[in-house]
Amino acid sequence: MTSTFIKHELKAFWRARNTGKSIAVHIVMGLMILYLLACALGIGFFMDRFLKQAFPKDDLVFSFCGIILIYYLFELLSRMQLQELPTLRVQPYLQLAVTRNSLVRYLAFTAMLSFFNLWPLILFIPFILKVVAVKMGGVAALVFILSVIGFSIFNNYLALYIKRKASLNGWVFLVSSLCLILIGMGDFKWHLYSIRNFSYLFFGHLATQPLLVLVPILLAIAMYYTNFLFLKQNLYLEELTKHKTLRKSTTEFPLLDRFGNIGDLVANEIKLIIRNKRPSSALKVSLFFLFYGLIFYNNPKIGEYMKLLVGMFMTGIFIISYGQYMYGWQANHFDGIMVSKVSFTDFLKAKYLLFTLVSTAAFLLTLPYVYFGWRTVMIHFIMYLWNLGVNTTIVLFFANRNSKRIDLSKGAAFNWEGVGVTQLLLSIPLMLAPYIIYIPLKLLAGNNNLPLVVIALLGMIGIFTRGYWIKLLTADFYNRKFKIAEGFRDK
Amino acid sequence: MIEIKDLKKVYNNILVVNIPHLEIRKGESIGLVGNNGAGKTTLFRMMLDLIRPETGEVLSNGENVAGHENWKNYTASYLDEGFLIDYLTPEEYFYFIGGLYQQSRAQVDEFLAGLSDFFNGEILKRGKYIRDLSKGNQTKVGVASCLLQHPELLMLDEPFANIDPTTQFRLKNMLKEINKEQGVTTLVSSHDLNHVTDVCERILLMEKGRIIKDMATNSSTLSELEEYFAIGHKMEAVDSVKINVDEEENH
C-alpha cells in the first residue's frame, strides 16, 4: 500500500499544473540545497579545528559532547519554523478499503524524508569517525552515531507533533516556542544552568556506558508512536481541514471611505493581506526589514551609497515583496474583477494608493533612525520618494507580465509558487536603477548631494506624472489581459 | 441587445465554439442547454470578454465587448466561485459590489432584506468568509450580488447546480419576476431541462460548439429536448465517439 501512496504522490508532483513551468526553479533550489549540504559537510570535517579554536582549554571530545544538545535545541526551534508537515492528500482514501493504520503509517513514515534529518548526520558523523573512533574505539563511535540518529528522529517527530497540535490550537506553537527560547536564555543569558553540562552528562558517559544509547532510541520510538497515535485519532476530515472557528467579522476602514471606489478596492486588498497566510507573511517580513538599518548603521565607515539601498528596502520592501507577485494574489477572483464595474484605471490607482499607504507607514516607522543623524532620515525620505515615484511603476509594469496564480492559503517559507522569470527580471531594475543615477553623478559632482537631489527629483516627477503612467499601464494591460486571466484560471 | 457574429474559439485544434450568428433581443429570457463540453461556459466567457475569440465579435448594445467597458455597467454575471472575493464576508462583498454602483450600505442592507427568503438565514451574519461557505451558499452569494447590481442583462452559468430544491424554486421565481416585471434580459445555462423550460421563453441547444436548435418554449419543448438528450446519450454509448471535454468547463 505504501508503494501505491508513493506512486500517487510522485504523480501528484509531476502532474501538478505548474511543475513543467517551474522545473528551472526546482533545479535552482536543488543546487542551493546541495550547496548548503556541502557547507555542512565542510563544517563536519573541520569540526575538530573549530572546537579547538572555540574551547582551546578543553579536551576535544569533551567540548564536542557539550555542543550536541545545544545543536538539537536550535534545530528543534528551526524545525518548528521551517519543516513542513508531510501531506498526503488523505481525503480520497478515507472511504476506500484502505486501513487507517496503513494511511497513518505512511504519513508518519514519510515525515522522516526531510532534509533536516540529514544535517546532524553530515555535521557530526565526520567528527565521530575522525576523533571519537580513534580515541575511544569502534563501539563508542557506533553508540555515538546511534544516539545522534536517535535524537534527530526524536526531534523530527517532536517538531511535527507540536506543529500538528498547533494547527488545532495556535497557542501551542507560541507557548512551545517561548519555552524553547526561555530554555536557551536560561543558559546563555541568565547563566542559571549549562546545557553544555547536561549534554556532557549524557554523551560523556556514553563512551563508558554504551547501554545509555538506549535512551535516545527509546525516546525516538516513543515520539514516533505518540505521533502515530495522534494522527490516527485525528484522521477525520473536519479535523484535518480544521479552520479556526473564530467568528469572522465585517471590518471597515473609515479612513479609506474618503477615496470612494478606489478606497473600497484598497480596503479589499488590505483584507486580502491580513486574512491570508502568504501575503500576511510578506507584510511581517516587511516589518522585520525595518531593523535592516541597525545591521549596517552601527558601522561608522558605511558609505551613503549603502544607505540608499538600505533606505529603499526599509521604506519599500513591501512594494517589492508583495508587488512582485501582483496580480497573482487576486488570481482566485480575477475573472470577477474583469467583469465587474471596476475600471482597470481604478484598479491601478488602488494599487498606487496601497503602496503609498504602506510605504508612508514604513517611512514613519523608520524615523527613530534619526539617532544616526538627520541626513540618514533625509536619505530615507529621498528613497521613499523614489519608491513611490519610480519603483511602484516598475513593479506594476512587471505585474502586467506575470500570469502565475498564487495559492493564498499556503505559507511563505520555501514556497516557490508564483516564482518565475518575471520576479528575477524585476529585481534587476529595482536594484540597479538608483546606482545608475548615483555613481556617474557622484563622479561628476565629486560629492553626494547632486545625485541625491536628482534621485529625489526623479521620484517626485514620477509621483506627479502618475496619471500618465497609469494610462500607459492600462493600455499595456489590455494587450495582455487574456493571457493573464488564462494563467490565473490555470490551477 | 446582444449580437454575435461569426464567433469561433479553438482549443488544441478543436473548434469548441462556432456560432455564425445569434441575436438576443432586449427582454428575452434565454436558456442555454447542452452536454458537457458543448461550449456553454466558453461562450459565456467570450461574451464577458474573459477569453479572446479566434474570430468574430460579440456586440452588446451595438458595441463590441472586447475593448470596451460600457457593457459592465448593465451586465451582471455569475459563472463560478472565481467571481467571488473569497476572503471577504458576504456582507463585505455585497457592500463592495453595491459601492461600485453608488449604493450606500443602508440601501444594500435594504435590498438584502428582500432576499432573506432566498438566503434562508445561511448567508448573512454567519461570521464566515465566503471561502468557508458551501458551494451552494456561494452560488447564492453570487446570484444575489448579480441582482444587487440591478442589471439589464443577467448571465448565470448553472445556477441550479448546487442549491437545494427550495432555493431552486425561489430562484426560478426570482428569474421569472425580474424578466417579466423589470424587463431584464436573462441568459441561463443549465443541465436541468425542467428548470430551463420553466424559466426561459427561448431555448438554445448547443452541441460541439454549435447552436443546433433555437426554439421558443411551448408545451412540447421539454419532451423535444428530452428526446434529443436521450438519443444523444444512446449514440455516445454505441460508437463511443471521443468527446472533447472542454477544459474551461468548471463545475
PDB file of N, CA, C and O in Angstrom, chain B residues 66-115:
ATOM      1  N   ALA B  66     -15.223  43.353 -26.487  1.00  0.00           N
ATOM      2  CA  ALA B  66     -13.767  43.391 -26.371  1.00  0.00           C
ATOM      3  C   ALA B  66     -13.303  44.815 -26.647  1.00  0.00           C
ATOM      4  O   ALA B  66     -13.661  45.416 -27.653  1.00  0.00           O
ATOM      5  N   GLY B  67     -12.548  45.367 -25.742  1.00  0.00           N
ATOM      6  CA  GLY B  67     -12.023  46.707 -25.951  1.00  0.00           C
ATOM      7  C   GLY B  67     -12.922  47.809 -25.429  1.00  0.00           C
ATOM      8  O   GLY B  67     -12.542  48.962 -25.426  1.00  0.00           O
ATOM      9  N   HIS B  68     -14.121  47.477 -24.998  1.00  0.00           N
ATOM     10  CA  HIS B  68     -14.980  48.482 -24.383  1.00  0.00           C
ATOM     11  C   HIS B  68     -15.402  48.005 -23.002  1.00  0.00           C
ATOM     12  O   HIS B  68     -15.374  46.820 -22.713  1.00  0.00           O
ATOM     13  N   GLU B  69     -15.799  48.953 -22.187  1.00  0.00           N
ATOM     14  CA  GLU B  69     -16.208  48.549 -20.838  1.00  0.00           C
ATOM     15  C   GLU B  69     -17.602  49.028 -20.493  1.00  0.00           C
ATOM     16  O   GLU B  69     -18.054  48.819 -19.376  1.00  0.00           O
ATOM     17  N   ASN B  70     -18.293  49.648 -21.439  1.00  0.00           N
ATOM     18  CA  ASN B  70     -19.631  50.151 -21.116  1.00  0.00           C
ATOM     19  C   ASN B  70     -20.583  49.039 -20.717  1.00  0.00           C
ATOM     20  O   ASN B  70     -21.448  49.224 -19.868  1.00  0.00           O
ATOM     21  N   TRP B  71     -20.410  47.875 -21.352  1.00  0.00           N
ATOM     22  CA  TRP B  71     -21.313  46.754 -21.052  1.00  0.00           C
ATOM     23  C   TRP B  71     -21.270  46.376 -19.584  1.00  0.00           C
ATOM     24  O   TRP B  71     -22.238  45.857 -19.042  1.00  0.00           O
ATOM     25  N   LYS B  72     -20.171  46.657 -18.909  1.00  0.00           N
ATOM     26  CA  LYS B  72     -20.078  46.283 -17.495  1.00  0.00           C
ATOM     27  C   LYS B  72     -21.099  47.033 -16.646  1.00  0.00           C
ATOM     28  O   LYS B  72     -21.465  46.588 -15.565  1.00  0.00           O
ATOM     29  N   ASN B  73     -21.524  48.198 -17.145  1.00  0.00           N
ATOM     30  CA  ASN B  73     -22.457  48.996 -16.350  1.00  0.00           C
ATOM     31  C   ASN B  73     -23.845  48.374 -16.257  1.00  0.00           C
ATOM     32  O   ASN B  73     -24.585  48.681 -15.340  1.00  0.00           O
ATOM     33  N   TYR B  74     -24.198  47.535 -17.215  1.00  0.00           N
ATOM     34  CA  TYR B  74     -25.559  46.985 -17.178  1.00  0.00           C
ATOM     35  C   TYR B  74     -25.573  45.450 -17.251  1.00  0.00           C
ATOM     36  O   TYR B  74     -26.619  44.846 -17.407  1.00  0.00           O
ATOM     37  N   THR B  75     -24.387  44.829 -17.158  1.00  0.00           N
ATOM     38  CA  THR B  75     -24.332  43.368 -17.225  1.00  0.00           C
ATOM     39  C   THR B  75     -23.893  42.809 -15.877  1.00  0.00           C
ATOM     40  O   THR B  75     -22.884  43.255 -15.329  1.00  0.00           O
ATOM     41  N   ALA B  76     -24.658  41.852 -15.362  1.00  0.00           N
ATOM     42  CA  ALA B  76     -24.245  41.166 -14.144  1.00  0.00           C
ATOM     43  C   ALA B  76     -24.124  39.694 -14.477  1.00  0.00           C
ATOM     44  O   ALA B  76     -24.923  39.155 -15.237  1.00  0.00           O
ATOM     45  N   SER B  77     -23.101  39.050 -13.916  1.00  0.00           N
ATOM     46  CA  SER B  77     -22.906  37.652 -14.281  1.00  0.00           C
ATOM     47  C   SER B  77     -22.321  36.878 -13.114  1.00  0.00           C
ATOM     48  O   SER B  77     -21.608  37.426 -12.278  1.00  0.00           O
ATOM     49  N   TYR B  78     -22.644  35.604 -13.069  1.00  0.00           N
ATOM     50  CA  TYR B  78     -22.004  34.704 -12.115  1.00  0.00           C
ATOM     51  C   TYR B  78     -21.779  33.368 -12.806  1.00  0.00           C
ATOM     52  O   TYR B  78     -22.728  32.654 -13.130  1.00  0.00           O
ATOM     53  N   LEU B  79     -20.509  33.050 -13.073  1.00  0.00           N
ATOM     54  CA  LEU B  79     -20.212  31.780 -13.743  1.00  0.00           C
ATOM     55  C   LEU B  79     -19.728  30.733 -12.738  1.00  0.00           C
ATOM     56  O   LEU B  79     -20.143  29.595 -12.768  1.00  0.00           O
ATOM     57  N   ASP B  80     -18.818  31.123 -11.863  1.00  0.00           N
ATOM     58  CA  ASP B  80     -18.330  30.164 -10.863  1.00  0.00           C
ATOM     59  C   ASP B  80     -17.780  30.928  -9.670  1.00  0.00           C
ATOM     60  O   ASP B  80     -17.787  32.159  -9.643  1.00  0.00           O
ATOM     61  N   GLU B  81     -17.248  30.165  -8.671  1.00  0.00           N
ATOM     62  CA  GLU B  81     -16.774  30.811  -7.434  1.00  0.00           C
ATOM     63  C   GLU B  81     -15.637  31.781  -7.709  1.00  0.00           C
ATOM     64  O   GLU B  81     -15.332  32.632  -6.878  1.00  0.00           O
ATOM     65  N   GLY B  82     -14.988  31.611  -8.868  1.00  0.00           N
ATOM     66  CA  GLY B  82     -13.912  32.522  -9.229  1.00  0.00           C
ATOM     67  C   GLY B  82     -14.379  33.954  -9.380  1.00  0.00           C
ATOM     68  O   GLY B  82     -13.570  34.851  -9.519  1.00  0.00           O
ATOM     69  N   PHE B  83     -15.703  34.169  -9.352  1.00  0.00           N
ATOM     70  CA  PHE B  83     -16.203  35.534  -9.470  1.00  0.00           C
ATOM     71  C   PHE B  83     -16.336  36.193  -8.102  1.00  0.00           C
ATOM     72  O   PHE B  83     -16.596  37.380  -8.009  1.00  0.00           O
ATOM     73  N   LEU B  84     -16.164  35.406  -7.045  1.00  0.00           N
ATOM     74  CA  LEU B  84     -16.345  35.959  -5.702  1.00  0.00           C
ATOM     75  C   LEU B  84     -14.990  36.246  -5.059  1.00  0.00           C
ATOM     76  O   LEU B  84     -14.018  35.543  -5.316  1.00  0.00           O
ATOM     77  N   ILE B  85     -14.950  37.267  -4.233  1.00  0.00           N
ATOM     78  CA  ILE B  85     -13.727  37.559  -3.484  1.00  0.00           C
ATOM     79  C   ILE B  85     -13.815  36.767  -2.192  1.00  0.00           C
ATOM     80  O   ILE B  85     -14.522  37.139  -1.264  1.00  0.00           O
ATOM     81  N   ASP B  86     -13.112  35.635  -2.163  1.00  0.00           N
ATOM     82  CA  ASP B  86     -13.479  34.620  -1.165  1.00  0.00           C
ATOM     83  C   ASP B  86     -12.980  34.896   0.241  1.00  0.00           C
ATOM     84  O   ASP B  86     -13.358  34.213   1.163  1.00  0.00           O
ATOM     85  N   TYR B  87     -12.107  35.904   0.426  1.00  0.00           N
ATOM     86  CA  TYR B  87     -11.654  36.167   1.790  1.00  0.00           C
ATOM     87  C   TYR B  87     -12.472  37.289   2.439  1.00  0.00           C
ATOM     88  O   TYR B  87     -12.103  37.796   3.488  1.00  0.00           O
ATOM     89  N   LEU B  88     -13.545  37.702   1.786  1.00  0.00           N
ATOM     90  CA  LEU B  88     -14.433  38.689   2.402  1.00  0.00           C
ATOM     91  C   LEU B  88     -15.618  37.964   3.021  1.00  0.00           C
ATOM     92  O   LEU B  88     -15.952  36.856   2.619  1.00  0.00           O
ATOM     93  N   THR B  89     -16.259  38.603   3.997  1.00  0.00           N
ATOM     94  CA  THR B  89     -17.523  38.062   4.461  1.00  0.00           C
ATOM     95  C   THR B  89     -18.569  38.438   3.409  1.00  0.00           C
ATOM     96  O   THR B  89     -18.370  39.385   2.651  1.00  0.00           O
ATOM     97  N   PRO B  90     -19.691  37.687   3.348  1.00  0.00           N
ATOM     98  CA  PRO B  90     -20.705  38.039   2.348  1.00  0.00           C
ATOM     99  C   PRO B  90     -21.129  39.506   2.446  1.00  0.00           C
ATOM    100  O   PRO B  90     -21.269  40.171   1.419  1.00  0.00           O
ATOM    101  N   GLU B  91     -21.296  40.004   3.677  1.00  0.00           N
ATOM    102  CA  GLU B  91     -21.710  41.407   3.823  1.00  0.00           C
ATOM    103  C   GLU B  91     -20.702  42.339   3.172  1.00  0.00           C
ATOM    104  O   GLU B  91     -21.063  43.238   2.413  1.00  0.00           O
ATOM    105  N   GLU B  92     -19.419  42.100   3.466  1.00  0.00           N
ATOM    106  CA  GLU B  92     -18.381  42.968   2.908  1.00  0.00           C
ATOM    107  C   GLU B  92     -18.426  42.937   1.386  1.00  0.00           C
ATOM    108  O   GLU B  92     -18.275  43.959   0.722  1.00  0.00           O
ATOM    109  N   TYR B  93     -18.644  41.732   0.861  1.00  0.00           N
ATOM    110  CA  TYR B  93     -18.687  41.603  -0.592  1.00  0.00           C
ATOM    111  C   TYR B  93     -19.871  42.368  -1.167  1.00  0.00           C
ATOM    112  O   TYR B  93     -19.728  43.103  -2.145  1.00  0.00           O
ATOM    113  N   PHE B  94     -21.039  42.238  -0.535  1.00  0.00           N
ATOM    114  CA  PHE B  94     -22.218  42.956  -1.042  1.00  0.00           C
ATOM    115  C   PHE B  94     -22.015  44.468  -0.958  1.00  0.00           C
ATOM    116  O   PHE B  94     -22.373  45.195  -1.879  1.00  0.00           O
ATOM    117  N   TYR B  95     -21.433  44.931   0.150  1.00  0.00           N
ATOM    118  CA  TYR B  95     -21.190  46.376   0.272  1.00  0.00           C
ATOM    119  C   TYR B  95     -20.235  46.850  -0.816  1.00  0.00           C
ATOM    120  O   TYR B  95     -20.395  47.929  -1.374  1.00  0.00           O
ATOM    121  N   PHE B  96     -19.255  46.001  -1.086  1.00  0.00           N
ATOM    122  CA  PHE B  96     -18.281  46.375  -2.121  1.00  0.00           C
ATOM    123  C   PHE B  96     -18.964  46.505  -3.480  1.00  0.00           C
ATOM    124  O   PHE B  96     -18.812  47.503  -4.179  1.00  0.00           O
ATOM    125  N   ILE B  97     -19.759  45.471  -3.836  1.00  0.00           N
ATOM    126  CA  ILE B  97     -20.449  45.498  -5.126  1.00  0.00           C
ATOM    127  C   ILE B  97     -21.431  46.670  -5.166  1.00  0.00           C
ATOM    128  O   ILE B  97     -21.488  47.427  -6.147  1.00  0.00           O
ATOM    129  N   GLY B  98     -22.187  46.844  -4.070  1.00  0.00           N
ATOM    130  CA  GLY B  98     -23.126  47.963  -4.021  1.00  0.00           C
ATOM    131  C   GLY B  98     -22.398  49.289  -4.190  1.00  0.00           C
ATOM    132  O   GLY B  98     -22.848  50.168  -4.931  1.00  0.00           O
ATOM    133  N   GLY B  99     -21.241  49.402  -3.534  1.00  0.00           N
ATOM    134  CA  GLY B  99     -20.460  50.633  -3.622  1.00  0.00           C
ATOM    135  C   GLY B  99     -20.069  50.960  -5.045  1.00  0.00           C
ATOM    136  O   GLY B  99     -20.007  52.132  -5.434  1.00  0.00           O
ATOM    137  N   LEU B 100     -19.816  49.932  -5.849  1.00  0.00           N
ATOM    138  CA  LEU B 100     -19.452  50.170  -7.243  1.00  0.00           C
ATOM    139  C   LEU B 100     -20.591  50.846  -7.992  1.00  0.00           C
ATOM    140  O   LEU B 100     -20.386  51.519  -8.996  1.00  0.00           O
ATOM    141  N   TYR B 101     -21.820  50.606  -7.513  1.00  0.00           N
ATOM    142  CA  TYR B 101     -22.983  51.203  -8.168  1.00  0.00           C
ATOM    143  C   TYR B 101     -23.547  52.348  -7.328  1.00  0.00           C
ATOM    144  O   TYR B 101     -24.743  52.618  -7.352  1.00  0.00           O
ATOM    145  N   GLN B 102     -22.682  52.949  -6.550  1.00  0.00           N
ATOM    146  CA  GLN B 102     -23.053  54.114  -5.739  1.00  0.00           C
ATOM    147  C   GLN B 102     -24.232  53.833  -4.810  1.00  0.00           C
ATOM    148  O   GLN B 102     -25.081  54.688  -4.598  1.00  0.00           O
ATOM    149  N   GLN B 103     -24.294  52.622  -4.267  1.00  0.00           N
ATOM    150  CA  GLN B 103     -25.348  52.350  -3.294  1.00  0.00           C
ATOM    151  C   GLN B 103     -24.752  52.457  -1.896  1.00  0.00           C
ATOM    152  O   GLN B 103     -23.661  51.949  -1.657  1.00  0.00           O
ATOM    153  N   SER B 104     -25.468  53.095  -1.010  1.00  0.00           N
ATOM    154  CA  SER B 104     -24.977  53.203   0.361  1.00  0.00           C
ATOM    155  C   SER B 104     -25.188  51.869   1.066  1.00  0.00           C
ATOM    156  O   SER B 104     -25.910  51.001   0.576  1.00  0.00           O
ATOM    157  N   ARG B 105     -24.558  51.735   2.215  1.00  0.00           N
ATOM    158  CA  ARG B 105     -24.720  50.483   2.966  1.00  0.00           C
ATOM    159  C   ARG B 105     -26.173  50.245   3.337  1.00  0.00           C
ATOM    160  O   ARG B 105     -26.652  49.124   3.285  1.00  0.00           O
ATOM    161  N   ALA B 106     -26.861  51.349   3.702  1.00  0.00           N
ATOM    162  CA  ALA B 106     -28.264  51.209   4.077  1.00  0.00           C
ATOM    163  C   ALA B 106     -29.076  50.679   2.896  1.00  0.00           C
ATOM    164  O   ALA B 106     -29.916  49.789   3.063  1.00  0.00           O
ATOM    165  N   GLN B 107     -28.778  51.189   1.715  1.00  0.00           N
ATOM    166  CA  GLN B 107     -29.507  50.706   0.534  1.00  0.00           C
ATOM    167  C   GLN B 107     -29.223  49.227   0.296  1.00  0.00           C
ATOM    168  O   GLN B 107     -30.127  48.458  -0.022  1.00  0.00           O
ATOM    169  N   VAL B 108     -27.960  48.846   0.446  1.00  0.00           N
ATOM    170  CA  VAL B 108     -27.611  47.443   0.246  1.00  0.00           C
ATOM    171  C   VAL B 108     -28.334  46.582   1.280  1.00  0.00           C
ATOM    172  O   VAL B 108     -28.924  45.550   0.938  1.00  0.00           O
ATOM    173  N   ASP B 109     -28.305  47.029   2.540  1.00  0.00           N
ATOM    174  CA  ASP B 109     -28.974  46.270   3.597  1.00  0.00           C
ATOM    175  C   ASP B 109     -30.451  46.087   3.281  1.00  0.00           C
ATOM    176  O   ASP B 109     -31.008  44.992   3.450  1.00  0.00           O
ATOM    177  N   GLU B 110     -31.052  47.165   2.797  1.00  0.00           N
ATOM    178  CA  GLU B 110     -32.479  47.111   2.490  1.00  0.00           C
ATOM    179  C   GLU B 110     -32.744  46.095   1.381  1.00  0.00           C
ATOM    180  O   GLU B 110     -33.656  45.281   1.463  1.00  0.00           O
ATOM    181  N   PHE B 111     -31.878  46.143   0.354  1.00  0.00           N
ATOM    182  CA  PHE B 111     -32.049  45.205  -0.757  1.00  0.00           C
ATOM    183  C   PHE B 111     -31.889  43.768  -0.272  1.00  0.00           C
ATOM    184  O   PHE B 111     -32.669  42.880  -0.629  1.00  0.00           O
ATOM    185  N   LEU B 112     -30.869  43.545   0.571  1.00  0.00           N
ATOM    186  CA  LEU B 112     -30.606  42.185   1.051  1.00  0.00           C
ATOM    187  C   LEU B 112     -31.747  41.683   1.933  1.00  0.00           C
ATOM    188  O   LEU B 112     -32.048  40.494   1.947  1.00  0.00           O
ATOM    189  N   ALA B 113     -32.378  42.614   2.651  1.00  0.00           N
ATOM    190  CA  ALA B 113     -33.502  42.209   3.497  1.00  0.00           C
ATOM    191  C   ALA B 113     -34.579  41.560   2.631  1.00  0.00           C
ATOM    192  O   ALA B 113     -35.227  40.588   3.038  1.00  0.00           O
ATOM    193  N   GLY B 114     -34.738  42.066   1.407  1.00  0.00           N
ATOM    194  CA  GLY B 114     -35.720  41.492   0.487  1.00  0.00           C
ATOM    195  C   GLY B 114     -35.349  40.097   0.020  1.00  0.00           C
ATOM    196  O   GLY B 114     -36.176  39.378  -0.535  1.00  0.00           O
ATOM    197  N   LEU B 115     -34.091  39.722   0.217  1.00  0.00           N
ATOM    198  CA  LEU B 115     -33.650  38.397  -0.236  1.00  0.00           C
ATOM    199  C   LEU B 115     -33.587  37.390   0.907  1.00  0.00           C
ATOM    200  O   LEU B 115     -33.050  36.300   0.741  1.00  0.00           O
TER     201      LEU B 115
END
